[in-house]
Amino acid sequence: MLADLAFALMMAVARRVVEGDQFVRAGKWRTWTPKLMLGRDVWGATLGIIGWGAIGPAVGAVPAASA
């Protein structure tokens, strides 16, 4: 469960979820454009895991299970 949360937080950072939420709540969003708040593509990216304790292997297994 903690590994899923860690992976979800990494995805939120890559896709600029919090920044997009603040953008909309501030009333700055007017219309959709193709590159507005696009974020980074994580497909094929390298995942680095620091701290190979009990949670590290579980975090590493989450993207493998999603593929």
PDB file of C-alpha atoms in Angstrom, residues 7-61:
ATOM      1  CA  PHE A   7       4.434   5.624  -7.014  1.00  0.00           C
ATOM      2  CA  ALA A   8       1.287   7.779  -7.185  1.00  0.00           C
ATOM      3  CA  LEU A   9       3.221  10.741  -5.756  1.00  0.00           C
ATOM      4  CA  MET A  10       5.943  10.278  -8.385  1.00  0.00           C
ATOM      5  CA  MET A  11       3.308  10.240 -11.126  1.00  0.00           C
ATOM      6  CA  ALA A  12       1.644  13.357  -9.675  1.00  0.00           C
ATOM      7  CA  VAL A  13       4.954  15.222  -9.798  1.00  0.00           C
ATOM      8  CA  ALA A  14       5.689  14.080 -13.356  1.00  0.00           C
ATOM      9  CA  ARG A  15       2.218  15.078 -14.570  1.00  0.00           C
ATOM     10  CA  ARG A  16       2.105  18.388 -12.619  1.00  0.00           C
ATOM     11  CA  VAL A  17      -1.143  17.507 -10.826  1.00  0.00           C
ATOM     12  CA  VAL A  18      -0.782  19.937  -7.906  1.00  0.00           C
ATOM     13  CA  GLU A  19       0.371  22.771 -10.163  1.00  0.00           C
ATOM     14  CA  GLY A  20      -2.605  22.187 -12.468  1.00  0.00           C
ATOM     15  CA  ASP A  21      -4.998  22.163  -9.516  1.00  0.00           C
ATOM     16  CA  GLN A  22      -3.629  25.488  -8.264  1.00  0.00           C
ATOM     17  CA  PHE A  23      -3.821  26.917 -11.790  1.00  0.00           C
ATOM     18  CA  VAL A  24      -7.529  26.067 -12.078  1.00  0.00           C
ATOM     19  CA  ARG A  25      -8.428  27.170  -8.542  1.00  0.00           C
ATOM     20  CA  ALA A  26      -6.704  30.531  -9.118  1.00  0.00           C
ATOM     21  CA  GLY A  27      -9.034  31.131 -12.069  1.00  0.00           C
ATOM     22  CA  LYS A  28      -6.204  31.230 -14.619  1.00  0.00           C
ATOM     23  CA  TRP A  29      -7.582  28.424 -16.813  1.00  0.00           C
ATOM     24  CA  ARG A  30      -9.613  29.716 -19.733  1.00  0.00           C
ATOM     25  CA  THR A  31      -9.477  27.052 -22.433  1.00  0.00           C
ATOM     26  CA  TRP A  32      -7.700  23.851 -23.355  1.00  0.00           C
ATOM     27  CA  THR A  33      -4.450  23.934 -25.296  1.00  0.00           C
ATOM     28  CA  PRO A  34      -2.430  20.866 -26.292  1.00  0.00           C
ATOM     29  CA  LYS A  35       0.654  21.672 -24.199  1.00  0.00           C
ATOM     30  CA  LEU A  36      -0.922  23.372 -21.179  1.00  0.00           C
ATOM     31  CA  MET A  37       0.167  21.555 -18.009  1.00  0.00           C
ATOM     32  CA  LEU A  38       1.374  18.630 -20.077  1.00  0.00           C
ATOM     33  CA  GLY A  39       4.006  17.359 -17.678  1.00  0.00           C
ATOM     34  CA  ARG A  40       6.567  14.716 -18.551  1.00  0.00           C
ATOM     35  CA  ASP A  41       6.036  11.376 -20.219  1.00  0.00           C
ATOM     36  CA  VAL A  42       7.117   8.607 -17.875  1.00  0.00           C
ATOM     37  CA  TRP A  43       6.828   5.733 -20.347  1.00  0.00           C
ATOM     38  CA  GLY A  44      10.279   4.239 -20.803  1.00  0.00           C
ATOM     39  CA  ALA A  45      11.805   6.473 -18.104  1.00  0.00           C
ATOM     40  CA  THR A  46      14.306   5.135 -15.606  1.00  0.00           C
ATOM     41  CA  LEU A  47      13.068   4.813 -12.033  1.00  0.00           C
ATOM     42  CA  GLY A  48      15.774   5.321  -9.427  1.00  0.00           C
ATOM     43  CA  ILE A  49      15.030   3.974  -5.955  1.00  0.00           C
ATOM     44  CA  ILE A  50      17.172   5.171  -3.062  1.00  0.00           C
ATOM     45  CA  GLY A  51      16.882   3.316   0.220  1.00  0.00           C
ATOM     46  CA  TRP A  52      16.529  -0.325  -0.673  1.00  0.00           C
ATOM     47  CA  GLY A  53      14.781  -1.336   2.561  1.00  0.00           C
ATOM     48  CA  ALA A  54      11.442  -3.090   2.846  1.00  0.00           C
ATOM     49  CA  ILE A  55       9.550  -0.559   0.732  1.00  0.00           C
ATOM     50  CA  GLY A  56      12.093  -0.159  -2.096  1.00  0.00           C
ATOM     51  CA  PRO A  57      11.468  -3.520  -3.790  1.00  0.00           C
ATOM     52  CA  ALA A  58       7.716  -2.982  -3.529  1.00  0.00           C
ATOM     53  CA  VAL A  59       8.019   0.470  -5.171  1.00  0.00           C
ATOM     54  CA  GLY A  60      10.085  -1.096  -7.941  1.00  0.00           C
ATOM     55  CA  ALA A  61       7.423  -3.743  -8.529  1.00  0.00           C
TER      56      ALA A  61
END
